[in-house]
Amino acid sequence: DLEGKSRHVTWGISIVNGLRASLDLETGGSIAANLNDLYGYMTKRLFEATTSDDPEIVNEVISLLLEIKSAWDAMPEDVKHATAGGEEATGT
């Protein structure tokens, strides 16, 4: 089902691009820079998945996203909602 595959991979790319767009690269320091690079890598891999019949590419990206989610879930609530200069810190 090439159409379904394309639709789902495109949706995944949109999610990763949304995460990437939410980063504050000015105040996020090396964490934001590293996440930006990782999100770029994930997007590249998902584009590769559109031309490949290798489901492991998608599984790799899913695994990376789950690791990021686990780290976010493990973070204390007060850190997630910490403010810097009156603005919410971005933790994406």
Short mmCIF file of C-alpha atoms in Angstrom, two decimals, residues 1-14 42-59 61:
data_model
loop_
_atom_site.label_atom_id
_atom_site.label_comp_id
_atom_site.label_asym_id
_atom_site.label_seq_id
_atom_site.Cartn_x
_atom_site.Cartn_y
_atom_site.Cartn_z
CA ASP A 1 0.00 0.00 0.00
CA LEU A 2 2.28 2.76 -1.28
CA GLU A 3 -0.31 5.48 -0.74
CA GLY A 4 -0.83 4.51 2.91
CA LYS A 5 2.90 4.22 3.49
CA SER A 6 3.48 7.65 2.02
CA ARG A 7 0.68 9.19 4.09
CA HIS A 8 2.01 7.73 7.35
CA VAL A 9 5.64 8.64 6.66
CA THR A 10 4.58 12.18 5.72
CA TRP A 11 2.65 12.40 8.99
CA GLY A 12 5.76 11.26 10.88
CA ILE A 13 7.87 13.89 9.12
CA SER A 14 5.31 16.53 10.12
CA MET A 42 15.11 11.59 11.85
CA THR A 43 13.62 13.63 9.02
CA LYS A 44 16.37 12.46 6.66
CA ARG A 45 15.73 8.84 7.63
CA LEU A 46 11.98 9.20 7.13
CA PHE A 47 12.57 10.66 3.66
CA GLU A 48 14.73 7.60 2.97
CA ALA A 49 11.85 5.43 4.15
CA THR A 50 9.62 6.85 1.41
CA THR A 51 11.85 5.27 -1.23
CA SER A 52 12.74 2.14 0.67
CA ASP A 53 10.90 -1.04 1.48
CA ASP A 54 12.85 -1.33 4.74
CA PRO A 55 10.55 -0.95 7.75
CA GLU A 56 13.61 -0.85 10.03
CA ILE A 57 14.14 2.78 9.02
CA VAL A 58 10.77 3.72 10.49
CA ASN A 59 11.39 1.51 13.52
CA VAL A 61 12.93 6.72 14.14
#
